Amino acid sequence: MQLFADTADTKVLADLMDTGLIDGVTTNPTIIAKSGRNMFEVIKEICDLVPGPISAEVVSNDAKNMILEGEKLAKIATNVVVKVPLTVEGLKATKELSAQGLMTNVTLCFSVSQAMLAAKAGATFVSPFIGRLDDHGADGMGLIHDIRHLYDMHEFDTEILAASVRNSKHVADAALAGADCATLPPSVFMELFKHPLTDKGLDAFMKDWASTGQSIL
Ligand code: E4P
Protein backbone atom coordinates (compact mmCIF):
# COMPACT_ATOMS: atom_id res chain seq x y z
CA MET A 1 0.00 0.00 0.00
CA GLN A 2 1.58 3.23 -1.15
CA LEU A 3 0.78 6.40 0.77
CA PHE A 4 0.76 9.70 -1.11
CA ALA A 5 0.49 13.20 0.36
CA ASP A 6 -2.38 15.26 -1.05
CA THR A 7 -0.69 18.66 -0.72
CA ALA A 8 1.50 21.23 -2.46
CA ASP A 9 2.79 22.69 0.82
CA THR A 10 6.50 21.91 0.47
CA LYS A 11 7.32 22.77 4.11
CA VAL A 12 4.71 20.31 5.37
CA LEU A 13 5.85 17.81 2.75
CA ALA A 14 9.47 18.00 3.92
CA ASP A 15 8.33 17.07 7.46
CA LEU A 16 6.21 14.19 6.14
CA MET A 17 9.17 12.92 4.08
CA ASP A 18 11.23 12.73 7.30
CA THR A 19 8.97 9.87 8.42
CA GLY A 20 10.24 7.78 5.50
CA LEU A 21 6.67 6.63 4.83
CA ILE A 22 5.52 8.88 1.97
CA ASP A 23 5.68 7.31 -1.51
CA GLY A 24 4.37 10.11 -3.72
CA VAL A 25 2.30 13.30 -3.95
CA THR A 26 -0.96 14.34 -5.60
CA THR A 27 -2.07 17.86 -6.46
CA ASN A 28 -5.08 19.34 -8.20
CA PRO A 29 -5.98 22.88 -9.34
CA THR A 30 -7.54 23.64 -5.94
CA ILE A 31 -4.40 22.51 -4.08
CA ILE A 32 -2.17 24.58 -6.42
CA ALA A 33 -4.43 27.64 -5.94
CA LYS A 34 -4.23 27.15 -2.15
CA SER A 35 -0.41 27.07 -2.30
CA GLY A 36 -0.44 30.55 -3.88
CA ARG A 37 2.59 29.53 -5.97
CA ASN A 38 3.46 29.10 -9.63
CA MET A 39 2.48 25.56 -10.64
CA PHE A 40 5.70 24.75 -12.50
CA GLU A 41 7.88 25.99 -9.62
CA VAL A 42 6.00 24.15 -6.93
CA ILE A 43 5.76 20.87 -8.89
CA LYS A 44 9.52 21.04 -9.61
CA GLU A 45 10.25 21.59 -5.91
CA ILE A 46 8.00 18.66 -4.96
CA CYS A 47 9.67 16.42 -7.57
CA ASP A 48 13.08 17.30 -6.10
CA LEU A 49 11.82 16.47 -2.60
CA VAL A 50 9.93 13.26 -3.34
CA PRO A 51 11.33 10.61 -5.72
CA GLY A 52 7.96 8.83 -6.22
CA PRO A 53 5.03 9.67 -8.51
CA ILE A 54 3.93 13.34 -8.40
CA SER A 55 0.52 14.09 -9.93
CA ALA A 56 0.11 17.43 -11.73
CA GLU A 57 -3.30 18.10 -13.29
CA VAL A 58 -4.13 19.45 -16.76
CA VAL A 59 -6.76 22.21 -17.00
CA SER A 60 -7.90 22.25 -20.65
CA ASN A 61 -11.25 20.83 -21.75
CA ASP A 62 -10.20 19.29 -25.06
CA ALA A 63 -7.89 16.33 -25.65
CA LYS A 64 -5.51 18.21 -27.95
CA ASN A 65 -4.69 20.86 -25.36
CA MET A 66 -4.72 18.35 -22.47
CA ILE A 67 -2.04 16.42 -24.35
CA LEU A 68 0.02 19.58 -24.92
CA GLU A 69 -0.32 20.51 -21.23
CA GLY A 70 0.51 16.97 -20.16
CA GLU A 71 3.63 16.88 -22.33
CA LYS A 72 4.73 20.23 -20.85
CA LEU A 73 4.08 19.10 -17.26
CA ALA A 74 5.91 15.81 -17.86
CA LYS A 75 9.02 17.76 -18.87
CA ILE A 76 9.32 19.15 -15.32
CA ALA A 77 10.73 15.83 -14.07
CA THR A 78 10.65 12.14 -14.90
CA ASN A 79 8.44 11.36 -11.88
CA VAL A 80 5.57 13.65 -12.97
CA VAL A 81 2.25 11.85 -13.43
CA VAL A 82 -0.13 13.71 -15.75
CA LYS A 83 -3.49 13.96 -14.00
CA VAL A 84 -6.47 14.04 -16.35
CA PRO A 85 -10.21 14.32 -15.59
CA LEU A 86 -12.52 11.40 -16.35
CA THR A 87 -14.26 12.85 -19.41
CA VAL A 88 -14.40 11.68 -23.04
CA GLU A 89 -11.68 14.21 -23.91
CA GLY A 90 -9.70 13.32 -20.79
CA LEU A 91 -9.62 9.65 -21.72
CA LYS A 92 -8.60 10.43 -25.31
CA ALA A 93 -5.70 12.41 -23.82
CA THR A 94 -4.93 9.57 -21.38
CA LYS A 95 -4.71 7.08 -24.23
CA GLU A 96 -2.27 9.29 -26.18
CA LEU A 97 -0.14 10.26 -23.16
CA SER A 98 0.05 6.60 -22.05
CA ALA A 99 1.05 5.59 -25.61
CA GLN A 100 3.89 8.10 -25.32
CA GLY A 101 5.05 6.24 -22.20
CA LEU A 102 4.01 8.98 -19.77
CA MET A 103 2.42 8.13 -16.41
CA THR A 104 -1.23 9.19 -16.07
CA ASN A 105 -3.70 9.53 -13.21
CA VAL A 106 -7.38 9.65 -14.21
CA THR A 107 -9.14 11.71 -11.58
CA LEU A 108 -12.74 12.45 -10.53
CA CYS A 109 -13.77 8.78 -10.81
CA PHE A 110 -17.13 8.06 -9.18
CA SER A 111 -18.29 4.78 -10.76
CA VAL A 112 -17.16 1.29 -11.76
CA SER A 113 -17.89 1.97 -15.43
CA GLN A 114 -15.72 5.10 -15.33
CA ALA A 115 -12.91 3.07 -13.72
CA MET A 116 -13.25 0.46 -16.48
CA LEU A 117 -12.84 3.15 -19.16
CA ALA A 118 -9.81 4.65 -17.39
CA ALA A 119 -8.14 1.23 -17.35
CA LYS A 120 -8.98 0.63 -21.02
CA ALA A 121 -7.41 4.03 -21.84
CA GLY A 122 -4.19 2.75 -20.26
CA ALA A 123 -4.17 4.93 -17.13
CA THR A 124 -1.33 4.26 -14.70
CA PHE A 125 -3.60 5.28 -11.78
CA VAL A 126 -7.33 5.83 -11.36
CA SER A 127 -8.51 8.08 -8.51
CA PRO A 128 -11.92 7.14 -7.05
CA PHE A 129 -13.09 9.93 -4.69
CA ILE A 130 -14.25 8.25 -1.47
CA GLY A 131 -15.15 11.28 0.65
CA ARG A 132 -17.07 13.13 -2.04
CA LEU A 133 -19.11 9.97 -2.77
CA ASP A 134 -19.90 9.57 0.94
CA ASP A 135 -20.92 13.27 1.08
CA HIS A 136 -23.24 12.54 -1.84
CA GLY A 137 -24.98 9.77 0.15
CA ALA A 138 -23.22 7.00 -1.81
CA ASP A 139 -20.79 4.30 -0.65
CA GLY A 140 -17.23 5.46 -1.40
CA MET A 141 -15.57 2.37 0.02
CA GLY A 142 -17.95 0.09 -1.87
CA LEU A 143 -16.61 1.64 -5.06
CA ILE A 144 -13.03 0.75 -4.11
CA HIS A 145 -14.11 -2.88 -3.47
CA ASP A 146 -15.95 -3.04 -6.80
CA ILE A 147 -13.08 -1.55 -8.84
CA ARG A 148 -10.64 -4.01 -7.22
CA HIS A 149 -12.96 -6.86 -8.20
CA LEU A 150 -13.30 -5.57 -11.77
CA TYR A 151 -9.58 -4.95 -12.29
CA ASP A 152 -8.64 -8.38 -10.90
CA MET A 153 -11.31 -10.15 -12.94
CA HIS A 154 -10.21 -8.52 -16.21
CA GLU A 155 -6.50 -8.31 -15.35
CA PHE A 156 -6.24 -4.53 -15.72
CA ASP A 157 -2.89 -3.10 -14.56
CA THR A 158 -4.18 0.35 -13.60
CA GLU A 159 -3.46 1.08 -9.93
CA ILE A 160 -6.34 2.12 -7.67
CA LEU A 161 -5.44 5.38 -5.91
CA ALA A 162 -8.03 6.06 -3.20
CA ALA A 163 -8.61 9.84 -3.15
CA SER A 164 -10.78 12.35 -1.28
CA VAL A 165 -9.73 10.60 1.91
CA ARG A 166 -11.13 12.26 5.03
CA ASN A 167 -9.97 10.15 8.00
CA SER A 168 -7.77 7.28 9.13
CA LYS A 169 -10.63 4.77 8.81
CA HIS A 170 -10.90 5.62 5.12
CA VAL A 171 -7.19 4.76 4.75
CA ALA A 172 -7.45 1.45 6.62
CA ASP A 173 -10.64 0.44 4.85
CA ALA A 174 -9.21 1.36 1.42
CA ALA A 175 -6.12 -0.75 2.15
CA LEU A 176 -8.33 -3.69 3.18
CA ALA A 177 -10.50 -3.19 0.09
CA GLY A 178 -7.42 -3.66 -2.09
CA ALA A 179 -6.55 -0.09 -3.11
CA ASP A 180 -2.94 0.05 -4.34
CA CYS A 181 -2.42 3.53 -2.92
CA ALA A 182 -4.22 6.28 -1.06
CA THR A 183 -3.59 10.00 -1.12
CA LEU A 184 -3.94 11.69 2.24
CA PRO A 185 -4.18 15.25 3.52
CA PRO A 186 -1.20 15.71 5.90
CA SER A 187 -3.50 15.82 8.98
CA VAL A 188 -4.96 12.41 8.07
CA PHE A 189 -1.47 10.95 7.57
CA MET A 190 -0.47 12.08 11.09
CA GLU A 191 -3.74 10.59 12.45
CA LEU A 192 -2.60 7.14 11.25
CA PHE A 193 0.11 7.01 13.92
CA LYS A 194 -2.28 7.63 16.81
CA HIS A 195 -4.10 5.36 19.22
CA PRO A 196 -5.07 6.33 22.80
CA LEU A 197 -3.83 2.95 24.12
CA THR A 198 -0.40 3.61 22.57
CA ASP A 199 -0.20 6.93 24.48
CA LYS A 200 -1.47 5.35 27.70
CA GLY A 201 0.85 2.35 27.43
CA LEU A 202 3.90 4.48 26.66
CA ASP A 203 3.14 6.79 29.56
CA ALA A 204 3.05 3.79 31.97
CA PHE A 205 6.29 2.33 30.51
CA MET A 206 8.08 5.68 30.92
CA LYS A 207 6.93 6.11 34.54
CA ASP A 208 8.04 2.56 35.45
CA TRP A 209 11.36 3.02 33.63
CA ALA A 210 12.02 6.30 35.49
CA SER A 211 11.47 4.44 38.79
CA THR A 212 14.44 2.14 37.99
CA GLY A 213 16.89 5.06 37.84
CA GLN A 214 18.63 3.38 34.89
CA SER A 215 19.64 4.80 31.49
CA ILE A 216 20.34 2.99 28.23
CA LEU A 217 22.51 5.62 26.47
C1 E4P B 1 -6.52 13.85 -5.17
O1 E4P B 1 -6.09 13.33 -6.16
C2 E4P B 1 -7.83 14.51 -5.14
O2 E4P B 1 -7.81 15.62 -5.99
C3 E4P B 1 -8.18 14.88 -3.72
O3 E4P B 1 -7.94 13.76 -2.90
C4 E4P B 1 -9.58 15.41 -3.60
O4 E4P B 1 -9.90 15.52 -2.24
P1 E4P B 1 -11.14 16.40 -1.71
O5 E4P B 1 -12.40 15.72 -2.09
O6 E4P B 1 -10.94 16.44 -0.21
O7 E4P B 1 -10.99 17.76 -2.34
CSV table of C-alpha atoms and ligand atoms in Angstrom, one decimal:
chain,number,residue,atom,x,y,z
A,1,MET,CA,0.0,0.0,0.0
A,2,GLN,CA,1.6,3.2,-1.2
A,3,LEU,CA,0.8,6.4,0.8
A,4,PHE,CA,0.8,9.7,-1.1
A,5,ALA,CA,0.5,13.2,0.4
A,6,ASP,CA,-2.4,15.3,-1.0
A,7,THR,CA,-0.7,18.7,-0.7
A,8,ALA,CA,1.5,21.2,-2.5
A,9,ASP,CA,2.8,22.7,0.8
A,10,THR,CA,6.5,21.9,0.5
A,11,LYS,CA,7.3,22.8,4.1
A,12,VAL,CA,4.7,20.3,5.4
A,13,LEU,CA,5.9,17.8,2.7
A,14,ALA,CA,9.5,18.0,3.9
A,15,ASP,CA,8.3,17.1,7.5
A,16,LEU,CA,6.2,14.2,6.1
A,17,MET,CA,9.2,12.9,4.1
A,18,ASP,CA,11.2,12.7,7.3
A,19,THR,CA,9.0,9.9,8.4
A,20,GLY,CA,10.2,7.8,5.5
A,21,LEU,CA,6.7,6.6,4.8
A,22,ILE,CA,5.5,8.9,2.0
A,23,ASP,CA,5.7,7.3,-1.5
A,24,GLY,CA,4.4,10.1,-3.7
A,25,VAL,CA,2.3,13.3,-3.9
A,26,THR,CA,-1.0,14.3,-5.6
A,27,THR,CA,-2.1,17.9,-6.5
A,28,ASN,CA,-5.1,19.3,-8.2
A,29,PRO,CA,-6.0,22.9,-9.3
A,30,THR,CA,-7.5,23.6,-5.9
A,31,ILE,CA,-4.4,22.5,-4.1
A,32,ILE,CA,-2.2,24.6,-6.4
A,33,ALA,CA,-4.4,27.6,-5.9
A,34,LYS,CA,-4.2,27.1,-2.2
A,35,SER,CA,-0.4,27.1,-2.3
A,36,GLY,CA,-0.4,30.5,-3.9
A,37,ARG,CA,2.6,29.5,-6.0
A,38,ASN,CA,3.5,29.1,-9.6
A,39,MET,CA,2.5,25.6,-10.6
A,40,PHE,CA,5.7,24.8,-12.5
A,41,GLU,CA,7.9,26.0,-9.6
A,42,VAL,CA,6.0,24.1,-6.9
A,43,ILE,CA,5.8,20.9,-8.9
A,44,LYS,CA,9.5,21.0,-9.6
A,45,GLU,CA,10.2,21.6,-5.9
A,46,ILE,CA,8.0,18.7,-5.0
A,47,CYS,CA,9.7,16.4,-7.6
A,48,ASP,CA,13.1,17.3,-6.1
A,49,LEU,CA,11.8,16.5,-2.6
A,50,VAL,CA,9.9,13.3,-3.3
A,51,PRO,CA,11.3,10.6,-5.7
A,52,GLY,CA,8.0,8.8,-6.2
A,53,PRO,CA,5.0,9.7,-8.5
A,54,ILE,CA,3.9,13.3,-8.4
A,55,SER,CA,0.5,14.1,-9.9
A,56,ALA,CA,0.1,17.4,-11.7
A,57,GLU,CA,-3.3,18.1,-13.3
A,58,VAL,CA,-4.1,19.5,-16.8
A,59,VAL,CA,-6.8,22.2,-17.0
A,60,SER,CA,-7.9,22.3,-20.6
A,61,ASN,CA,-11.2,20.8,-21.8
A,62,ASP,CA,-10.2,19.3,-25.1
A,63,ALA,CA,-7.9,16.3,-25.6
A,64,LYS,CA,-5.5,18.2,-28.0
A,65,ASN,CA,-4.7,20.9,-25.4
A,66,MET,CA,-4.7,18.4,-22.5
A,67,ILE,CA,-2.0,16.4,-24.4
A,68,LEU,CA,0.0,19.6,-24.9
A,69,GLU,CA,-0.3,20.5,-21.2
A,70,GLY,CA,0.5,17.0,-20.2
A,71,GLU,CA,3.6,16.9,-22.3
A,72,LYS,CA,4.7,20.2,-20.9
A,73,LEU,CA,4.1,19.1,-17.3
A,74,ALA,CA,5.9,15.8,-17.9
A,75,LYS,CA,9.0,17.8,-18.9
A,76,ILE,CA,9.3,19.1,-15.3
A,77,ALA,CA,10.7,15.8,-14.1
A,78,THR,CA,10.6,12.1,-14.9
A,79,ASN,CA,8.4,11.4,-11.9
A,80,VAL,CA,5.6,13.6,-13.0
A,81,VAL,CA,2.2,11.8,-13.4
A,82,VAL,CA,-0.1,13.7,-15.8
A,83,LYS,CA,-3.5,14.0,-14.0
A,84,VAL,CA,-6.5,14.0,-16.4
A,85,PRO,CA,-10.2,14.3,-15.6
A,86,LEU,CA,-12.5,11.4,-16.3
A,87,THR,CA,-14.3,12.8,-19.4
A,88,VAL,CA,-14.4,11.7,-23.0
A,89,GLU,CA,-11.7,14.2,-23.9
A,90,GLY,CA,-9.7,13.3,-20.8
A,91,LEU,CA,-9.6,9.6,-21.7
A,92,LYS,CA,-8.6,10.4,-25.3
A,93,ALA,CA,-5.7,12.4,-23.8
A,94,THR,CA,-4.9,9.6,-21.4
A,95,LYS,CA,-4.7,7.1,-24.2
A,96,GLU,CA,-2.3,9.3,-26.2
A,97,LEU,CA,-0.1,10.3,-23.2
A,98,SER,CA,0.0,6.6,-22.0
A,99,ALA,CA,1.1,5.6,-25.6
A,100,GLN,CA,3.9,8.1,-25.3
A,101,GLY,CA,5.1,6.2,-22.2
A,102,LEU,CA,4.0,9.0,-19.8
A,103,MET,CA,2.4,8.1,-16.4
A,104,THR,CA,-1.2,9.2,-16.1
A,105,ASN,CA,-3.7,9.5,-13.2
A,106,VAL,CA,-7.4,9.6,-14.2
A,107,THR,CA,-9.1,11.7,-11.6
A,108,LEU,CA,-12.7,12.4,-10.5
A,109,CYS,CA,-13.8,8.8,-10.8
A,110,PHE,CA,-17.1,8.1,-9.2
A,111,SER,CA,-18.3,4.8,-10.8
A,112,VAL,CA,-17.2,1.3,-11.8
A,113,SER,CA,-17.9,2.0,-15.4
A,114,GLN,CA,-15.7,5.1,-15.3
A,115,ALA,CA,-12.9,3.1,-13.7
A,116,MET,CA,-13.2,0.5,-16.5
A,117,LEU,CA,-12.8,3.1,-19.2
A,118,ALA,CA,-9.8,4.7,-17.4
A,119,ALA,CA,-8.1,1.2,-17.4
A,120,LYS,CA,-9.0,0.6,-21.0
A,121,ALA,CA,-7.4,4.0,-21.8
A,122,GLY,CA,-4.2,2.8,-20.3
A,123,ALA,CA,-4.2,4.9,-17.1
A,124,THR,CA,-1.3,4.3,-14.7
A,125,PHE,CA,-3.6,5.3,-11.8
A,126,VAL,CA,-7.3,5.8,-11.4
A,127,SER,CA,-8.5,8.1,-8.5
A,128,PRO,CA,-11.9,7.1,-7.1
A,129,PHE,CA,-13.1,9.9,-4.7
A,130,ILE,CA,-14.2,8.2,-1.5
A,131,GLY,CA,-15.1,11.3,0.7
A,132,ARG,CA,-17.1,13.1,-2.0
A,133,LEU,CA,-19.1,10.0,-2.8
A,134,ASP,CA,-19.9,9.6,0.9
A,135,ASP,CA,-20.9,13.3,1.1
A,136,HIS,CA,-23.2,12.5,-1.8
A,137,GLY,CA,-25.0,9.8,0.2
A,138,ALA,CA,-23.2,7.0,-1.8
A,139,ASP,CA,-20.8,4.3,-0.7
A,140,GLY,CA,-17.2,5.5,-1.4
A,141,MET,CA,-15.6,2.4,0.0
A,142,GLY,CA,-18.0,0.1,-1.9
A,143,LEU,CA,-16.6,1.6,-5.1
A,144,ILE,CA,-13.0,0.7,-4.1
A,145,HIS,CA,-14.1,-2.9,-3.5
A,146,ASP,CA,-16.0,-3.0,-6.8
A,147,ILE,CA,-13.1,-1.5,-8.8
A,148,ARG,CA,-10.6,-4.0,-7.2
A,149,HIS,CA,-13.0,-6.9,-8.2
A,150,LEU,CA,-13.3,-5.6,-11.8
A,151,TYR,CA,-9.6,-5.0,-12.3
A,152,ASP,CA,-8.6,-8.4,-10.9
A,153,MET,CA,-11.3,-10.2,-12.9
A,154,HIS,CA,-10.2,-8.5,-16.2
A,155,GLU,CA,-6.5,-8.3,-15.3
A,156,PHE,CA,-6.2,-4.5,-15.7
A,157,ASP,CA,-2.9,-3.1,-14.6
A,158,THR,CA,-4.2,0.3,-13.6
A,159,GLU,CA,-3.5,1.1,-9.9
A,160,ILE,CA,-6.3,2.1,-7.7
A,161,LEU,CA,-5.4,5.4,-5.9
A,162,ALA,CA,-8.0,6.1,-3.2
A,163,ALA,CA,-8.6,9.8,-3.1
A,164,SER,CA,-10.8,12.3,-1.3
A,165,VAL,CA,-9.7,10.6,1.9
A,166,ARG,CA,-11.1,12.3,5.0
A,167,ASN,CA,-10.0,10.2,8.0
A,168,SER,CA,-7.8,7.3,9.1
A,169,LYS,CA,-10.6,4.8,8.8
A,170,HIS,CA,-10.9,5.6,5.1
A,171,VAL,CA,-7.2,4.8,4.7
A,172,ALA,CA,-7.4,1.4,6.6
A,173,ASP,CA,-10.6,0.4,4.8
A,174,ALA,CA,-9.2,1.4,1.4
A,175,ALA,CA,-6.1,-0.8,2.1
A,176,LEU,CA,-8.3,-3.7,3.2
A,177,ALA,CA,-10.5,-3.2,0.1
A,178,GLY,CA,-7.4,-3.7,-2.1
A,179,ALA,CA,-6.6,-0.1,-3.1
A,180,ASP,CA,-2.9,0.0,-4.3
A,181,CYS,CA,-2.4,3.5,-2.9
A,182,ALA,CA,-4.2,6.3,-1.1
A,183,THR,CA,-3.6,10.0,-1.1
A,184,LEU,CA,-3.9,11.7,2.2
A,185,PRO,CA,-4.2,15.2,3.5
A,186,PRO,CA,-1.2,15.7,5.9
A,187,SER,CA,-3.5,15.8,9.0
A,188,VAL,CA,-5.0,12.4,8.1
A,189,PHE,CA,-1.5,11.0,7.6
A,190,MET,CA,-0.5,12.1,11.1
A,191,GLU,CA,-3.7,10.6,12.5
A,192,LEU,CA,-2.6,7.1,11.2
A,193,PHE,CA,0.1,7.0,13.9
A,194,LYS,CA,-2.3,7.6,16.8
A,195,HIS,CA,-4.1,5.4,19.2
A,196,PRO,CA,-5.1,6.3,22.8
A,197,LEU,CA,-3.8,2.9,24.1
A,198,THR,CA,-0.4,3.6,22.6
A,199,ASP,CA,-0.2,6.9,24.5
A,200,LYS,CA,-1.5,5.4,27.7
A,201,GLY,CA,0.8,2.4,27.4
A,202,LEU,CA,3.9,4.5,26.7
A,203,ASP,CA,3.1,6.8,29.6
A,204,ALA,CA,3.1,3.8,32.0
A,205,PHE,CA,6.3,2.3,30.5
A,206,MET,CA,8.1,5.7,30.9
A,207,LYS,CA,6.9,6.1,34.5
A,208,ASP,CA,8.0,2.6,35.4
A,209,TRP,CA,11.4,3.0,33.6
A,210,ALA,CA,12.0,6.3,35.5
A,211,SER,CA,11.5,4.4,38.8
A,212,THR,CA,14.4,2.1,38.0
A,213,GLY,CA,16.9,5.1,37.8
A,214,GLN,CA,18.6,3.4,34.9
A,215,SER,CA,19.6,4.8,31.5
A,216,ILE,CA,20.3,3.0,28.2
A,217,LEU,CA,22.5,5.6,26.5
B,1,E4P,C1,-6.5,13.8,-5.2
B,1,E4P,O1,-6.1,13.3,-6.2
B,1,E4P,C2,-7.8,14.5,-5.1
B,1,E4P,O2,-7.8,15.6,-6.0
B,1,E4P,C3,-8.2,14.9,-3.7
B,1,E4P,O3,-7.9,13.8,-2.9
B,1,E4P,C4,-9.6,15.4,-3.6
B,1,E4P,O4,-9.9,15.5,-2.2
B,1,E4P,P1,-11.1,16.4,-1.7
B,1,E4P,O5,-12.4,15.7,-2.1
B,1,E4P,O6,-10.9,16.4,-0.2
B,1,E4P,O7,-11.0,17.8,-2.3
